[in-house]
């Protein structure tokens, strides 16, 4: 009986150790060519003259993410399929081409002259931040919802 309990404890401890190791994200530097095709196309279309400082692939058990830093300071985050999730120019400005059409039209009409610094895709829609720290929220169709405090 003691032997069975000893083996059970050892098995449980070994299994727990393996699970803890597997839960840690695995990060590695990759090249532009190793990004999903969707992310490559997005970068080529919206940041054609920007070189990358680094690209990190972060694999977790349930998903994969990619983080790209351009030499100009802009950061982009992509999901495992290569769809952008967050764009941050870090005190610079994002190209207007990254904005969904409905949001771009709203910004042009209502906030002419302001530059977009950050754009995030959320479950409920989009969050946009101008360089003057004003934040706007839009639904998934790009319809204006509110100014975020």
CSV table of C-alpha atoms in Angstrom, one decimal:
chain,number,residue,atom,x,y,z
A,1,UNK,CA,0.0,0.0,0.0
A,2,UNK,CA,2.8,2.5,0.9
A,3,UNK,CA,4.5,1.7,-2.4
A,4,UNK,CA,1.4,2.4,-4.4
A,5,UNK,CA,0.9,5.7,-2.6
A,6,UNK,CA,4.6,6.6,-3.2
A,7,UNK,CA,4.3,5.9,-6.9
A,8,UNK,CA,1.1,7.9,-7.1
A,9,UNK,CA,2.7,10.9,-5.4
A,10,UNK,CA,5.7,10.7,-7.7
A,11,UNK,CA,3.4,10.5,-10.8
A,12,UNK,CA,1.3,13.5,-9.6
A,13,UNK,CA,4.4,15.5,-8.9
A,14,UNK,CA,5.9,14.7,-12.3
A,15,UNK,CA,2.7,15.4,-14.1
A,16,UNK,CA,2.3,18.8,-12.3
A,17,UNK,CA,5.9,19.7,-13.2
A,18,UNK,CA,5.4,19.0,-16.9
A,19,UNK,CA,2.1,21.0,-16.9
A,20,UNK,CA,3.8,24.0,-15.3
A,21,UNK,CA,6.6,23.8,-17.9
A,22,UNK,CA,4.1,23.5,-20.8
A,23,UNK,CA,2.1,26.5,-19.5
A,24,UNK,CA,5.0,28.9,-20.0
A,25,UNK,CA,4.9,30.8,-23.2
A,26,UNK,CA,7.6,29.9,-25.7
A,27,UNK,CA,9.1,33.0,-27.4
A,28,UNK,CA,11.4,33.1,-30.3
A,29,UNK,CA,12.7,35.6,-32.8
A,30,UNK,CA,11.5,35.0,-36.4
A,31,UNK,CA,11.9,36.7,-39.8
A,32,UNK,CA,9.3,38.5,-41.7
A,33,UNK,CA,9.0,35.6,-44.1
A,34,UNK,CA,7.9,33.4,-41.1
A,35,UNK,CA,4.9,35.5,-40.2
A,36,UNK,CA,1.5,34.3,-41.5
A,37,UNK,CA,0.8,35.6,-45.0
A,38,UNK,CA,-2.0,37.8,-43.8
A,39,UNK,CA,0.4,39.7,-41.5
A,40,UNK,CA,3.0,39.9,-44.2
A,41,UNK,CA,0.4,41.4,-46.6
A,42,UNK,CA,-0.8,43.9,-44.0
A,43,UNK,CA,2.8,45.1,-43.3
A,44,UNK,CA,3.6,45.4,-47.0
A,45,UNK,CA,0.4,47.4,-47.6
A,46,UNK,CA,0.6,49.7,-44.6
A,47,UNK,CA,4.3,49.9,-43.7
A,48,UNK,CA,6.1,49.5,-47.0
A,49,UNK,CA,9.1,51.7,-46.1
A,50,UNK,CA,9.5,50.5,-42.6
A,51,UNK,CA,12.2,48.0,-41.7
A,52,UNK,CA,11.6,45.6,-38.7
A,53,UNK,CA,13.8,45.7,-35.6
A,54,UNK,CA,12.5,42.4,-34.5
A,55,UNK,CA,9.6,40.0,-34.8
A,56,UNK,CA,8.7,37.7,-31.9
A,57,UNK,CA,6.5,34.6,-32.1
A,58,UNK,CA,5.0,33.8,-28.7
A,59,UNK,CA,3.4,30.4,-28.5
A,60,UNK,CA,1.1,29.4,-25.7
A,61,UNK,CA,-1.0,26.3,-25.2
A,62,UNK,CA,-4.2,27.9,-26.5
A,63,UNK,CA,-2.9,30.4,-29.0
A,64,UNK,CA,0.0,32.1,-30.8
A,65,UNK,CA,0.8,35.8,-31.1
A,66,UNK,CA,3.3,37.8,-33.1
A,67,UNK,CA,4.8,41.1,-32.0
A,68,UNK,CA,6.6,43.3,-34.6
A,69,UNK,CA,8.7,46.3,-33.8
A,70,UNK,CA,9.5,48.6,-36.7
A,71,UNK,CA,12.7,50.7,-36.7
A,72,UNK,CA,10.5,53.9,-36.6
A,73,UNK,CA,9.2,52.8,-33.2
A,74,UNK,CA,5.8,51.5,-34.2
A,75,UNK,CA,4.6,48.2,-32.7
A,76,UNK,CA,2.1,45.8,-34.2
A,77,UNK,CA,0.6,42.7,-32.6
A,78,UNK,CA,-1.0,39.9,-34.7
A,79,UNK,CA,-3.0,36.8,-33.7
A,80,UNK,CA,-2.0,33.3,-34.8
A,81,UNK,CA,-3.7,33.8,-38.2
A,82,UNK,CA,-1.9,37.0,-38.9
A,83,UNK,CA,-4.8,39.4,-38.2
A,84,UNK,CA,-3.7,42.6,-36.5
A,85,UNK,CA,-4.9,43.1,-32.9
A,86,UNK,CA,-3.1,46.3,-31.8
A,87,UNK,CA,-1.1,49.0,-33.5
A,88,UNK,CA,0.9,51.6,-31.5
A,89,UNK,CA,3.0,54.3,-33.0
A,90,UNK,CA,4.5,55.2,-29.6
A,91,UNK,CA,4.2,59.0,-29.8
A,92,UNK,CA,4.3,58.9,-33.6
A,93,UNK,CA,1.4,58.6,-36.0
A,94,UNK,CA,-0.1,55.5,-37.7
A,95,UNK,CA,-0.8,55.6,-41.4
A,96,UNK,CA,-4.4,56.4,-42.3
A,97,UNK,CA,-4.5,53.2,-44.3
A,98,UNK,CA,-4.6,51.0,-41.2
A,99,UNK,CA,-8.0,52.4,-40.2
A,100,UNK,CA,-11.2,50.5,-41.1
A,101,UNK,CA,-13.0,52.6,-43.8
A,102,UNK,CA,-15.9,53.6,-41.6
A,103,UNK,CA,-13.6,54.8,-38.8
A,104,UNK,CA,-11.4,56.7,-41.3
A,105,UNK,CA,-14.4,58.5,-42.7
A,106,UNK,CA,-15.6,59.4,-39.2
A,107,UNK,CA,-12.2,60.7,-38.1
A,108,UNK,CA,-11.8,62.7,-41.3
A,109,UNK,CA,-15.2,64.3,-40.9
A,110,UNK,CA,-15.1,65.0,-37.1
A,111,UNK,CA,-11.5,65.2,-36.1
A,112,UNK,CA,-9.7,66.7,-39.1
A,113,UNK,CA,-6.1,67.5,-38.4
A,114,UNK,CA,-5.7,65.0,-35.5
A,115,UNK,CA,-3.3,62.1,-36.0
A,116,UNK,CA,-4.0,58.5,-34.7
A,117,UNK,CA,-1.3,57.1,-32.4
A,118,UNK,CA,-2.9,53.8,-31.4
A,119,UNK,CA,-5.6,51.4,-32.6
A,120,UNK,CA,-6.8,48.3,-30.8
A,121,UNK,CA,-9.2,45.7,-31.9
A,122,UNK,CA,-11.4,44.5,-29.0
A,123,UNK,CA,-14.2,41.9,-28.9
A,124,UNK,CA,-16.8,44.7,-28.9
A,125,UNK,CA,-15.2,46.8,-31.6
A,126,UNK,CA,-12.3,49.3,-31.8
A,127,UNK,CA,-10.5,51.7,-29.6
A,128,UNK,CA,-8.6,54.5,-31.2
A,129,UNK,CA,-6.3,57.0,-29.5
A,130,UNK,CA,-5.1,60.3,-31.0
A,131,UNK,CA,-1.7,61.8,-30.4
A,132,UNK,CA,-3.4,64.3,-28.0
A,133,UNK,CA,-4.5,61.3,-25.8
A,134,UNK,CA,-8.2,61.7,-26.8
A,135,UNK,CA,-9.7,58.2,-27.1
A,136,UNK,CA,-12.7,57.1,-29.2
A,137,UNK,CA,-14.6,53.8,-29.2
A,138,UNK,CA,-16.3,52.2,-32.2
A,139,UNK,CA,-18.4,49.1,-32.6
A,140,UNK,CA,-17.3,46.2,-34.9
A,141,UNK,CA,-18.8,47.9,-37.9
A,142,UNK,CA,-16.9,51.1,-37.3
A,143,UNK,CA,-19.9,53.1,-35.9
A,144,UNK,CA,-18.9,55.7,-33.3
A,145,UNK,CA,-19.9,54.7,-29.8
A,146,UNK,CA,-18.4,57.2,-27.4
A,147,UNK,CA,-15.4,59.2,-26.2
A,148,UNK,CA,-13.5,57.1,-23.7
A,149,UNK,CA,-12.6,58.9,-20.5
